[in-house]
XYZ file of C-alpha atoms in Angstrom:
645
model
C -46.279 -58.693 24.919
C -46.844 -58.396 21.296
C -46.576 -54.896 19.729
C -45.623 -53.310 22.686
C -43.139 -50.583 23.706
C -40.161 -51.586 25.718
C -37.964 -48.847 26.899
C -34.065 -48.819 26.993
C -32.628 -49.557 30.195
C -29.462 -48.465 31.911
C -28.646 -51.629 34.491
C -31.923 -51.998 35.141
C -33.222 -48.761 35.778
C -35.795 -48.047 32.986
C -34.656 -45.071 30.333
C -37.465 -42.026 29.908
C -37.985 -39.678 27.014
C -39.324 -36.492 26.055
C -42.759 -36.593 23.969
C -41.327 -34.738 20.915
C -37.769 -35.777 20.685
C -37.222 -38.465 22.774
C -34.331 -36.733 24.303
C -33.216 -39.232 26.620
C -33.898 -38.169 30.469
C -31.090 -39.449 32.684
C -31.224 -41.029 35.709
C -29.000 -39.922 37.896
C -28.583 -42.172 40.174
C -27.808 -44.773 38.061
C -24.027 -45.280 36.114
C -24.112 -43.923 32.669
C -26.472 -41.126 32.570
C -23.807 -38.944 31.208
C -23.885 -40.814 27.801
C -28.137 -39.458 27.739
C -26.718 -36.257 28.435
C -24.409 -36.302 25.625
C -26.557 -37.321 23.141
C -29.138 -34.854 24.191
C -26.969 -31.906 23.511
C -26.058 -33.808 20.072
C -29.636 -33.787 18.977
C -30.223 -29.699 19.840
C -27.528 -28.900 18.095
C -28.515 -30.869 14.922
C -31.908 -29.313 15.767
C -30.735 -25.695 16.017
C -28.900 -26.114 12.811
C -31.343 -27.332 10.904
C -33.981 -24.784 11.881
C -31.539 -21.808 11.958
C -29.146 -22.835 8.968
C -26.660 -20.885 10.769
C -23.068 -22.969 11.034
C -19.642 -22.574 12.113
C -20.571 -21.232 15.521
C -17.280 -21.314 17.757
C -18.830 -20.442 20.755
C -18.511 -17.596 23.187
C -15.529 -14.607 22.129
C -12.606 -14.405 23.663
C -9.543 -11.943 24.062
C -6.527 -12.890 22.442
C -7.893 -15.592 20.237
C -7.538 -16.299 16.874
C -10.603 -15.566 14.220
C -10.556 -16.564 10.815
C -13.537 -15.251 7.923
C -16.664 -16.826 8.403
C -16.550 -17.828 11.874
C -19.396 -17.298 14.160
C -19.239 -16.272 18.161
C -21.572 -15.354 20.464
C -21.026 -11.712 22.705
C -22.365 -13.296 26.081
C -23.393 -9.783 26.749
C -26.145 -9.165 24.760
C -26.623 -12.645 23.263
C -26.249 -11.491 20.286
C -24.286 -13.647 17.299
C -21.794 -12.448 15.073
C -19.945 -13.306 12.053
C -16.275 -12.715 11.283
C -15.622 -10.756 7.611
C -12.068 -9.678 8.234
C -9.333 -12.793 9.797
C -7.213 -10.628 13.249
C -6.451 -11.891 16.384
C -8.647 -10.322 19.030
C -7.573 -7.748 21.428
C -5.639 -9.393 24.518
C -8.166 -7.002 27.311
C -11.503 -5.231 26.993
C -14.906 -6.506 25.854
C -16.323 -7.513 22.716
C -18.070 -4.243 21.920
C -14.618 -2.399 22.618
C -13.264 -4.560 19.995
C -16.128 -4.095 17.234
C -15.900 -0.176 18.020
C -11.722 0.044 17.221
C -12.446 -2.512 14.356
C -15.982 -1.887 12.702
C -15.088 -3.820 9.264
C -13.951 -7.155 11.351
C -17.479 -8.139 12.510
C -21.314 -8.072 11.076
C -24.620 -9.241 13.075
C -26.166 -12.403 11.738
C -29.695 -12.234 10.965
C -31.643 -15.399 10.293
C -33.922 -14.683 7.509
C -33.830 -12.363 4.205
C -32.563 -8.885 4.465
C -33.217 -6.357 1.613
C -29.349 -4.394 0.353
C -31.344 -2.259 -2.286
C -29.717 -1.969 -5.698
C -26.528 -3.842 -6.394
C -23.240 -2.372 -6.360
C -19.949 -3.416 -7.610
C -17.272 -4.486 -5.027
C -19.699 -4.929 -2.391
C -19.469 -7.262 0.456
C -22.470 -9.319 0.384
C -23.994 -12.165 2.607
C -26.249 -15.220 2.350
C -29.969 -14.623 2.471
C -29.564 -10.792 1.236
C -31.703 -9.320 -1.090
C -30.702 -7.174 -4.101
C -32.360 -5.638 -7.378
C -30.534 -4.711 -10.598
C -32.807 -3.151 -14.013
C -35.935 -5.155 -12.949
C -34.472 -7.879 -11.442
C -34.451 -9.264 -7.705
C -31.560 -11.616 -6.905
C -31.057 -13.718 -3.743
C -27.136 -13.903 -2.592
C -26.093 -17.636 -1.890
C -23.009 -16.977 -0.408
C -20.548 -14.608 1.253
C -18.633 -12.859 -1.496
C -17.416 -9.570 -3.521
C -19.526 -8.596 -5.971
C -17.527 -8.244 -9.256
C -18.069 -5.900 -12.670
C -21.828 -6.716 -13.298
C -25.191 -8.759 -11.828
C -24.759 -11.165 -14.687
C -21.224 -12.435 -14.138
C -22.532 -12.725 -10.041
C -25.200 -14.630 -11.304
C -22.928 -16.504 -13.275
C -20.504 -17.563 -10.560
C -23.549 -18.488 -8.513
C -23.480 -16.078 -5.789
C -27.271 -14.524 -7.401
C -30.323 -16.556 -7.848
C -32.570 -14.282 -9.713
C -36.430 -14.716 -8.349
C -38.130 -11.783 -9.967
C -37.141 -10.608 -13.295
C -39.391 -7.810 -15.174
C -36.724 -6.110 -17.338
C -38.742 -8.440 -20.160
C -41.181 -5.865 -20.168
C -38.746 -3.291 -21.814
C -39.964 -4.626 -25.617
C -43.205 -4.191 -25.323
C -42.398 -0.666 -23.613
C -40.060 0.285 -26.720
C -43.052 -0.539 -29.470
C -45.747 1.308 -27.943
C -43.370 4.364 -28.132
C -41.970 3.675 -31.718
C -45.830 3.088 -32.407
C -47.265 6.165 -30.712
C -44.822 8.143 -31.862
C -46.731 8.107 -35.546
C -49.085 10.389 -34.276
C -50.717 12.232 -31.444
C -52.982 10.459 -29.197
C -55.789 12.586 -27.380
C -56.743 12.120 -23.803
C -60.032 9.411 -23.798
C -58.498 7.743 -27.089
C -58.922 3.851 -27.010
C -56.604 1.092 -27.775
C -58.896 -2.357 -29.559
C -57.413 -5.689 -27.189
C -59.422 -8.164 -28.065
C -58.736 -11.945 -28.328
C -55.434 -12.302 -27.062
C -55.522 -15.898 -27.917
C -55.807 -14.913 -32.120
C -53.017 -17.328 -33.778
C -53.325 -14.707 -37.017
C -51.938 -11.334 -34.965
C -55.186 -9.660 -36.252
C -56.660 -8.841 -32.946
C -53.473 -8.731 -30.585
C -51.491 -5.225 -29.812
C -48.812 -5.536 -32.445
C -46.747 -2.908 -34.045
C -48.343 -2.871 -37.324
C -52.135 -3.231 -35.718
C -51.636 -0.411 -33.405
C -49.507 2.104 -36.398
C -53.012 1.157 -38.588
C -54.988 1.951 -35.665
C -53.416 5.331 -35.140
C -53.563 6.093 -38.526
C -57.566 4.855 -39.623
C -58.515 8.340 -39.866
C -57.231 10.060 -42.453
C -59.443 13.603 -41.711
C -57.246 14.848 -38.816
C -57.771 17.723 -37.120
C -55.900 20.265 -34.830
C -52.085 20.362 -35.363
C -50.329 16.575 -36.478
C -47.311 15.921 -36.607
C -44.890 13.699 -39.051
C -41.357 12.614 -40.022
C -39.838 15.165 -41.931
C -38.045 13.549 -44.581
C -34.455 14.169 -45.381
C -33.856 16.161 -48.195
C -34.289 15.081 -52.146
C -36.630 12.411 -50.938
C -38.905 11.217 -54.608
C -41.686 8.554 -52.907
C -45.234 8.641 -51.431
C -44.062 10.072 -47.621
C -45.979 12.476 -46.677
C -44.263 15.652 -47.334
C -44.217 18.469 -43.755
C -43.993 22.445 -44.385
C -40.763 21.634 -43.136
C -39.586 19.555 -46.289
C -41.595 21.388 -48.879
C -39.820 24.640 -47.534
C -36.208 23.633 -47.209
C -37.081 22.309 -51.315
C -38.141 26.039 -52.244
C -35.070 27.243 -50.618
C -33.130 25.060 -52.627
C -34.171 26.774 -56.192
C -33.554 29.704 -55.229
C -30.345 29.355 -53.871
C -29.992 32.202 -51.511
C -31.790 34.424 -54.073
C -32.093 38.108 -52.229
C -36.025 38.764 -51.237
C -36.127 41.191 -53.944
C -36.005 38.721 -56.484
C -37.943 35.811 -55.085
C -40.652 35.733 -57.840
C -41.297 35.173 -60.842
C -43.182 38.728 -61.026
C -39.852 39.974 -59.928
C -37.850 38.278 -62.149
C -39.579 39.498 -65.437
C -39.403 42.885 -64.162
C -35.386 43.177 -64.213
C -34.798 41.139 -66.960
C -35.937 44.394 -69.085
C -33.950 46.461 -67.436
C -30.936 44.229 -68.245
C -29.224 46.535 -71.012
C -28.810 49.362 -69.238
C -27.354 47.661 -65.985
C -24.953 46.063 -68.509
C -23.589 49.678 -70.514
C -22.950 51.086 -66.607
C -21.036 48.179 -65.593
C -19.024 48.530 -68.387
C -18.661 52.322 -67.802
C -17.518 52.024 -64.073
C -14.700 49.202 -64.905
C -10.860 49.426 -64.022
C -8.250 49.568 -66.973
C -5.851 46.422 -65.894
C -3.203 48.448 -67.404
C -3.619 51.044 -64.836
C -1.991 48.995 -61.901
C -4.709 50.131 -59.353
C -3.997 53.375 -59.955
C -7.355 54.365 -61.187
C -8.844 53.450 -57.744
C -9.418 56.180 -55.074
C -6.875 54.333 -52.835
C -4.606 51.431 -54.057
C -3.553 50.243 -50.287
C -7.717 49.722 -49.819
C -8.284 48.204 -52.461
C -5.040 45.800 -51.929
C -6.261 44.755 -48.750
C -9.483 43.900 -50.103
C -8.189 41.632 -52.849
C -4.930 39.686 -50.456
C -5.562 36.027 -50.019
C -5.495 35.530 -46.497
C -3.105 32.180 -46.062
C -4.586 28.990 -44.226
C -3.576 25.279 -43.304
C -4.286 24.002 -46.964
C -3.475 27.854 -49.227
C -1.054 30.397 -48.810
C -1.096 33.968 -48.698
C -0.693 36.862 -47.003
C -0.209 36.505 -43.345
C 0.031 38.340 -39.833
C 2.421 38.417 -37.216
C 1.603 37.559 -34.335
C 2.710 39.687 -30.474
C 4.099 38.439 -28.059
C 1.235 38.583 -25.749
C -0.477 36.589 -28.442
C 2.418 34.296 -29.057
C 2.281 33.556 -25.364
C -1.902 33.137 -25.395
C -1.751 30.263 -27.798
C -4.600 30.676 -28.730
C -4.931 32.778 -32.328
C -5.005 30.273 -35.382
C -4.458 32.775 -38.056
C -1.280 34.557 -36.849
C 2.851 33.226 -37.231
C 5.429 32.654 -34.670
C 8.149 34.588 -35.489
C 11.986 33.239 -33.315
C 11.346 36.397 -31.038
C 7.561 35.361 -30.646
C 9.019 31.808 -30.251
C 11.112 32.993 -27.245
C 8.647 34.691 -25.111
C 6.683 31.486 -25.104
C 8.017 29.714 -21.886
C 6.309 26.358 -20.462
C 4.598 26.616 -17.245
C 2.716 23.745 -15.243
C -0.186 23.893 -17.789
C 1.566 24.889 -21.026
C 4.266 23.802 -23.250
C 6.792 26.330 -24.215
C 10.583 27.301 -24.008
C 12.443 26.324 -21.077
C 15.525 26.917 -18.790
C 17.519 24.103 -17.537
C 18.154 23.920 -14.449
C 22.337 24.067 -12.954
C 23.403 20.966 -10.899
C 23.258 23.655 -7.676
C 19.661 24.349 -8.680
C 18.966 20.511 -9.019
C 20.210 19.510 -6.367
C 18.788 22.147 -4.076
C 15.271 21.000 -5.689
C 13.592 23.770 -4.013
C 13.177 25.684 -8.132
C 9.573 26.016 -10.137
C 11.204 27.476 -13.106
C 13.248 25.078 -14.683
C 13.749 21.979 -16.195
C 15.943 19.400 -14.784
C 18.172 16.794 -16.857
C 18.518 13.531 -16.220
C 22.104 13.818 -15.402
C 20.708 16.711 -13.027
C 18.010 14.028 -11.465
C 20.957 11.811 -11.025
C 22.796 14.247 -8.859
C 19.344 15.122 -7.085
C 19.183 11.779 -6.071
C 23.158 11.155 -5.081
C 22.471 14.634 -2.818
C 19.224 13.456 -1.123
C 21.028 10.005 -0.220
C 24.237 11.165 1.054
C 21.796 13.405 3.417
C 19.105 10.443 3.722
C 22.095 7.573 4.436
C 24.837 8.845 7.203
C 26.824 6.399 8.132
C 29.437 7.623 11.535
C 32.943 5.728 12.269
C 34.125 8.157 14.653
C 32.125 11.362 17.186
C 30.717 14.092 14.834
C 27.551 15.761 14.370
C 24.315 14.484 12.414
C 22.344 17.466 10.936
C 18.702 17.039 10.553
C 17.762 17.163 6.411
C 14.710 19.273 5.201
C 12.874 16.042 4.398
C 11.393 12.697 5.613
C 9.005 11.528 8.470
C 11.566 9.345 10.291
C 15.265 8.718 11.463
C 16.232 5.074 12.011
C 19.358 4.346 14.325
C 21.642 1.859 14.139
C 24.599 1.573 16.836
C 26.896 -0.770 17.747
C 29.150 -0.055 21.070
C 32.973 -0.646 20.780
C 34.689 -4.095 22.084
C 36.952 -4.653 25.122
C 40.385 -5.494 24.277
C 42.284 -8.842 25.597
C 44.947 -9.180 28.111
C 48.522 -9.906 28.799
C 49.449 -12.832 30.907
C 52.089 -12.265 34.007
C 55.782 -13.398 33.977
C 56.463 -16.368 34.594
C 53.811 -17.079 31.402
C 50.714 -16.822 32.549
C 47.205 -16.560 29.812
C 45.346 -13.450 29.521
C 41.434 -13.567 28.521
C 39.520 -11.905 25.647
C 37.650 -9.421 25.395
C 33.951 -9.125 25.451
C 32.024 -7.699 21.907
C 29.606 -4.407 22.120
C 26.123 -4.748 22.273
C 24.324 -3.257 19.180
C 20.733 -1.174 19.458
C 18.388 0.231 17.165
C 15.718 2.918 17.428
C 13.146 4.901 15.055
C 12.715 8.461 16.029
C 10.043 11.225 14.569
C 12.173 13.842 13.126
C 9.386 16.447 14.552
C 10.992 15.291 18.418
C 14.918 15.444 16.917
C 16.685 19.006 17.008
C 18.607 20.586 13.759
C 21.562 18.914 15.038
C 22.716 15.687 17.525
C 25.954 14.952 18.724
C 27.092 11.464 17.982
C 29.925 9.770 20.080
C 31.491 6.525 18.750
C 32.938 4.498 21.254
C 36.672 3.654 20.816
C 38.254 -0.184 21.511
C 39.742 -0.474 23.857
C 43.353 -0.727 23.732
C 45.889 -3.576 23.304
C 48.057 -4.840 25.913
C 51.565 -5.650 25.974
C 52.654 -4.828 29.611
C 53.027 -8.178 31.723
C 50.146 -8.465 33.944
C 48.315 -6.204 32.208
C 44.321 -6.581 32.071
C 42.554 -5.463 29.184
C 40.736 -2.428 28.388
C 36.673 -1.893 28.737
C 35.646 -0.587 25.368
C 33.699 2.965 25.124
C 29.687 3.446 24.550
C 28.298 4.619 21.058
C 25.839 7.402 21.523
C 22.915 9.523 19.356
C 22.541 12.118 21.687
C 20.192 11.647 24.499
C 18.240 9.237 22.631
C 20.585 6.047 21.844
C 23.051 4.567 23.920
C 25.386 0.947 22.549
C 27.062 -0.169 25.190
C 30.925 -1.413 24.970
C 32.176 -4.570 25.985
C 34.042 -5.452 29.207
C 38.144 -5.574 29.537
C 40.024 -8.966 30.266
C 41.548 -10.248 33.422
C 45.460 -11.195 33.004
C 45.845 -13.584 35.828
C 49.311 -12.083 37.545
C 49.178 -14.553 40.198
C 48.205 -18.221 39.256
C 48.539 -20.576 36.985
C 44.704 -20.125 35.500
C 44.249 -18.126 32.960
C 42.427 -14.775 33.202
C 39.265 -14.612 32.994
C 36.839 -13.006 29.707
C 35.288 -9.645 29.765
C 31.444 -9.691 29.318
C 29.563 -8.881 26.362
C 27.433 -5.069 26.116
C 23.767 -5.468 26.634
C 21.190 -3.440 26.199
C 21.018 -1.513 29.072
C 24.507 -1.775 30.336
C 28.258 -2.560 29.495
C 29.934 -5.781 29.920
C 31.877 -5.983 33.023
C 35.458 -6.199 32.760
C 36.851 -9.201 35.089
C 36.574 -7.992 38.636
C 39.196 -11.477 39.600
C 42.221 -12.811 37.935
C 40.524 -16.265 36.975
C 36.745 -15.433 36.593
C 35.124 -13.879 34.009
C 33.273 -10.765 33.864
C 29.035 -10.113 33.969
C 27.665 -9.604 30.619
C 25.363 -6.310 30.075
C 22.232 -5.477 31.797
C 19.483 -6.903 29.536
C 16.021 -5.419 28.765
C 15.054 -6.480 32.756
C 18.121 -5.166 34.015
C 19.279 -8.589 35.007
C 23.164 -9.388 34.223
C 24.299 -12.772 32.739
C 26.994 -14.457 34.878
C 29.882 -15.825 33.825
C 30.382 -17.877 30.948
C 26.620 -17.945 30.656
C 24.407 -16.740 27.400
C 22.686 -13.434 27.317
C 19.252 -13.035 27.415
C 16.466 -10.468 26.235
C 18.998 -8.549 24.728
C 21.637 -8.593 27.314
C 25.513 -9.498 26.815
C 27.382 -12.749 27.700
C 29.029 -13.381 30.256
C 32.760 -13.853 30.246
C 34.603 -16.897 30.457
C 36.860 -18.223 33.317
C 40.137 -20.657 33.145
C 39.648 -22.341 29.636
C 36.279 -21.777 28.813
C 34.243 -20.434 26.375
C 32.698 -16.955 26.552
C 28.795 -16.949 26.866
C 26.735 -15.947 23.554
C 24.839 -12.763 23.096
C 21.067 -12.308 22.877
C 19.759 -10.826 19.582
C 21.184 -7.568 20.108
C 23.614 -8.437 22.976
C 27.634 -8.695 22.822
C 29.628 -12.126 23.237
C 31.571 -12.459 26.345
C 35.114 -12.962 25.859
C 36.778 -16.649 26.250
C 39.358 -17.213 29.659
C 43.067 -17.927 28.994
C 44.667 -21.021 30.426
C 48.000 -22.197 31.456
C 47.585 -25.990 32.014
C 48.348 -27.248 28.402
C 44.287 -27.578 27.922
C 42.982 -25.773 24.607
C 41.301 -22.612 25.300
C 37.598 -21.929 24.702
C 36.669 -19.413 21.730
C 35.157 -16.165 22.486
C 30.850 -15.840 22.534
C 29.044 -15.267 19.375
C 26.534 -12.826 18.919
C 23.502 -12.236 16.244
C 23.901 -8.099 16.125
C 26.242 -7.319 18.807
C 30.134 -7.476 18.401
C 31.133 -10.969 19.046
C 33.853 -12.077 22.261
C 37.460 -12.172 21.896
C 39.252 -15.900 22.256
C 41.337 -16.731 25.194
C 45.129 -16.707 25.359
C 47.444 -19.932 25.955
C 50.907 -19.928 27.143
C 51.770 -23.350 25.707
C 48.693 -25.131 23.993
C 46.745 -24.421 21.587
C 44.604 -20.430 21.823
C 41.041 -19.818 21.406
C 39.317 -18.802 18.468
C 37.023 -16.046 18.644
C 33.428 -15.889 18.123
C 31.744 -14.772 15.022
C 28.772 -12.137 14.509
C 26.135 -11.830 12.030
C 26.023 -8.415 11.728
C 28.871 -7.340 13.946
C 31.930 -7.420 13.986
C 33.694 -10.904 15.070
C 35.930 -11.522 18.009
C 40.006 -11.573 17.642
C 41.482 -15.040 18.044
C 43.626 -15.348 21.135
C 47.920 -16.422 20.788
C 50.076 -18.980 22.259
C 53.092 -18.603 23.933
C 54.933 -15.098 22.711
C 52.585 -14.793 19.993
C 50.778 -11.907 19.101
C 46.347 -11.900 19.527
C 44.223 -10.708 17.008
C 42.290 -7.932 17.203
C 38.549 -7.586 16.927
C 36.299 -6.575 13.831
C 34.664 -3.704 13.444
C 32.216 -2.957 14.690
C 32.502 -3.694 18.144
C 34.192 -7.040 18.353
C 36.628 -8.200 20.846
C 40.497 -8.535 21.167
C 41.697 -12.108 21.798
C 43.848 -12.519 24.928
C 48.327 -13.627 24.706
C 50.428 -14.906 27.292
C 53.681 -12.951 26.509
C 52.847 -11.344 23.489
C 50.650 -8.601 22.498
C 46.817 -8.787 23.231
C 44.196 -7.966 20.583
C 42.282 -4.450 20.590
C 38.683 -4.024 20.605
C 37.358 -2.981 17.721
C 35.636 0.834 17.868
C 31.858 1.155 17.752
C 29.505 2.274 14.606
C 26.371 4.249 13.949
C 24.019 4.783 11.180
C 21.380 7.471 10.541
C 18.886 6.471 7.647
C 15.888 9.263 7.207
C 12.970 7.915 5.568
């Protein structure tokens, strides 16, 4: 029919809608209602953000979830909705509200509508919709920002949108008080405004209007006030008692009272002869040399010229106590004044220097240190700041710094000797490494430290190698050493590798003649087996019959590689990141194994052919490469480090 409504359907099933927004109502039993659905909740959300103005809403918080600045969550709560100001990742347990309490600056309520901040202030964190004032003016913030040096340069940037602005005001303020300040106005006195409109300023409040109005009535009464004028003023200003006095004073030129007339005046002038005959009468002979004077040393000291900064004359020494005052401006230094004037925190002055001892020391308040002395300030607090241990001593806690930082690396196993007829000896597996930060306030004056040793090379026939020995701080740090090398007396494989150190445990020396040994307990306790890689932190594992040594975790040792006998090239020794790395395998008639390499430790010894000699490991903590008739390679002994900071 003409002009009619037809709703939507969905396969036949006719659509309905709300009255206001013709949200969609679905029909559930019919296919495709969830499409309605969807575009319902598109339509409240456009809704809600169009009546709110509040965006960027992310939903819900959550622990352990990312938040960057301006984002917008819900606490499910309280339903309330807040805004991010600070970007963190949120706490990984607890509730919202335990999260705003640790960190109050990360989150801010939003409020939908205006909210008064009071007077501006620089540096500020401010937020959309807030209100601020500044010398008569009201701004409006537009954004979230920082306020900078002044409300102009916000306004500038377009963070303010001034609404209200009365500091305009201020002229008309300043002439009224230039104006009134003519005369004095009684209480009751009127002001003419009339005809604000008049084009001619005749009738409007204007500076020289309102001066004539003050000043229409020349009979004034009580006690007025004017400008005093500044002295030798010659126009038609009205003259105060002020001016006309300070003129008088002028003429007479500090004229004693007794002469301050005219009347006065006349009177001595005839007495003038006979003041003149006495002066005369009563004067000193200048041939007399003072000695016509009742005392010549008085009247001396009333004719010296005392000296200044622009004349000389006579002058006065000044004390010691004076000297050291500095205060007096009219006295001299003599070099003994000079002396007694030493510097202090406040005050310049003479100074001592201070010895190398004393500099050194830096415990004095008296002296003055050199540069050469800073220099040897410096070299003392290092060598105390900076130990560095390459065998067992003693670390003595300095007088300063917050914390000691350990580093320790544990020694590395040495290779082995094959049997007779040839048989191939493994390497050795590399020392795990560790490092620790310690308050001073929990270490004692002094801690022992023990640096494992390698352990020794082999050149006995059958002879496994040698575990090497743990690096220790005390109680508080323990390196573990790498495991010892299998020699394989009785077969024709080679010997097995010893294990790389872990964190929590030694590498295993080869508990068979063919396989290799368990790398070190990592952070779990859990052991790598042979030939297989270290994990969180733990060693290698060693190699059997040709093959390579496992790697080391981060901190863990290499395992060492397995000797052969069978004419196939050995494997090299594990590598490690921080740990000593694992000693190559031996060969009795091929070619040997290389060791493995460290980033920060030391690496692993190469293994030898035949009657060849291995290498031994690097310090610290790698491992010795195995022979078959020669000499294995030695682990290399562990390392520590104490740096106080």
């Amino acid at each position: 029919m003409p002009g009619s409504f037809n709703p939507p359907t969905i396969q036949g099933s006719i659509k309905r809608q709300t009255t206001n927004y013709n949200f969609l109502i679905p029909t559930f039993d019919a296919p495709g209602w969830g499409a309605s659905l969807e575009r319902n909740f598109d339509v409240v959300d456009s809704i809600l953000y169009t009546v709110t103005g509040i965006g960027n809403v992310q939903g819900a918080w959550d622990n352990s979830t990312t938040y960057a600045v301006a984002v917008r969550v819900v606490d499910t709560s309280d339903d309330q909705l807040w805004q991010c100001y600070v970007a963190h990742t949120s706490a990984a347990s607890g509730t919202f509200a335990a999260d705003r309490a640790a960190n109050p600056t990360y989150w801010r309520t939003v409020v939908n509508g205006v909210v008064p901040r009071g007077d501006w202030v620089t540096a500020t964190g401010y937020n959309p919709s807030e209100i601020v004032t500044d010398n008569g003016r009201t701004g409006v913030c537009q954004a979230i920002f920082t306020s900078s040096a002044s409300y102009d340069q916000d306004v500038i940037d377009g963070n303010i949108v001034t609404i209200v602005d009365t500091s305009a005001f201020s002229d008309f303020n300043t002439a009224i008080a230039a104006a009134s300040a003519l005369t004095t106005l009684a209480t009751g006195d009127l002001l003419g405004v009339v005809d604000v409109s008049d084009t001619n300023n005749l009738k409007k409040i204007t500076y020289a209007n309102l001066a004539a109005q003050l000043l229409a009535d020349t009979a004034l009464t009580g006690v007025p006030s004017a400008p005093t004028a500044s002295a030798g003023t010659n126009t038609t200003q009205v003259a105060t008692t002020a001016f006309v006095t300070a003129a008088i004073n002028v003429v007479l030129g500090g004229v004693s009272a007794t002469y301050d007339t005219l009347a006065e005046v006349a009177v001595k002038l005839g007495t003038i002869d006979t003041d003149i005959a006495a002066l005369d009468s009563a004067k000193m002979a200048k041939a007399a040399n003072l000695s016509d004077v009742a005392s010549a040393a008085t009247a001396f000291s009333n004719i010296k010229q005392a000296a200044s900064d622009t004349a000389t004359g006579v002058v006065e020494l000044a004390t010691d106590a004076e000297a050291q005052a500095l205060s007096d401006t009219t006295r001299v230094l003599t070099p003994a004044a000079l002396a007694a004037v030493t510097a202090t925190e406040t005050r310049t002055g003479v100074v001592e220097l201070a010895t190398t001892a004393e500099a050194e020391a830096g415990t004095d308040t008296a002296r003055a240190t050199t540069p050469a002395g800073l220099l040897s300030f410096a070299n003392a607090r290092d060598a105390l700041a900076v130990q560095r241990f390459t065998s067992s001593g003693t670390w003595t806690k300095p007088s300063f710094g917050t914390f000691a930082i350990i580093y320790a690396w544990g020694a590395g196993g040495s290779g082995a000797r094959g049997a007779t007829p040839p048989r191939a000896g493994g390497g050795g597996g590399g020392g795990a490494y560790i490092e620790r930060i310690l308050p001073l306030a929990d270490l004692a004056a002094t801690v022992a430290v023990g640096i494992g040793a390698g352990g020794a090379a082999v050149a006995s026939p059958s002879f496994p190698g040698a575990a090497g020995g743990d690096t220790t701080f005390g109680a508080h740090v323990t390196a573990y050493g790498g495991g010892g090398a299998s020699s394989s007396p009785s077969s024709d494989n080679g010997g097995g590798g010893g294990g790389g150190g872990g964190i929590k445990g030694a590498g295993a020396s080869t508990a068979s003649s063919t396989a290799g040994g368990v790398g070190g307990a990592d952070i779990y306790g859990v052991t790598a087996a042979a030939g297989v890689d270290g994990v969180d932190m733990g060693g290698g594992g060693g190699g059997s019959k040709s093959n390579s040594g496992g790697d080391g975790s981060l901190w863990g040792g290499g395992g060492g590689a397995g000797g052969d006998t069978t004419g196939i090239t050995d494997g090299v020794g594990g590598n490690a990141v921080y740990g000593g790395a694992g000693g190559g395998g031996g060969n009795d008639d091929d070619t040997a194994g290389a060791g493995g390499t460290s980033l920060f430790g030391g690496n692993g010894g190469a293994g030898a052919t035949g009657s060849g000699n291995a290498t031994s490991g690097s310090i610290p903590g790698g491992g010795g490469g195995g022979c078959a008739t020669g000499t294995s390679g030695a682990g290399a002994r562990g390392e520590l480090w104490v740096i106080v900071v």
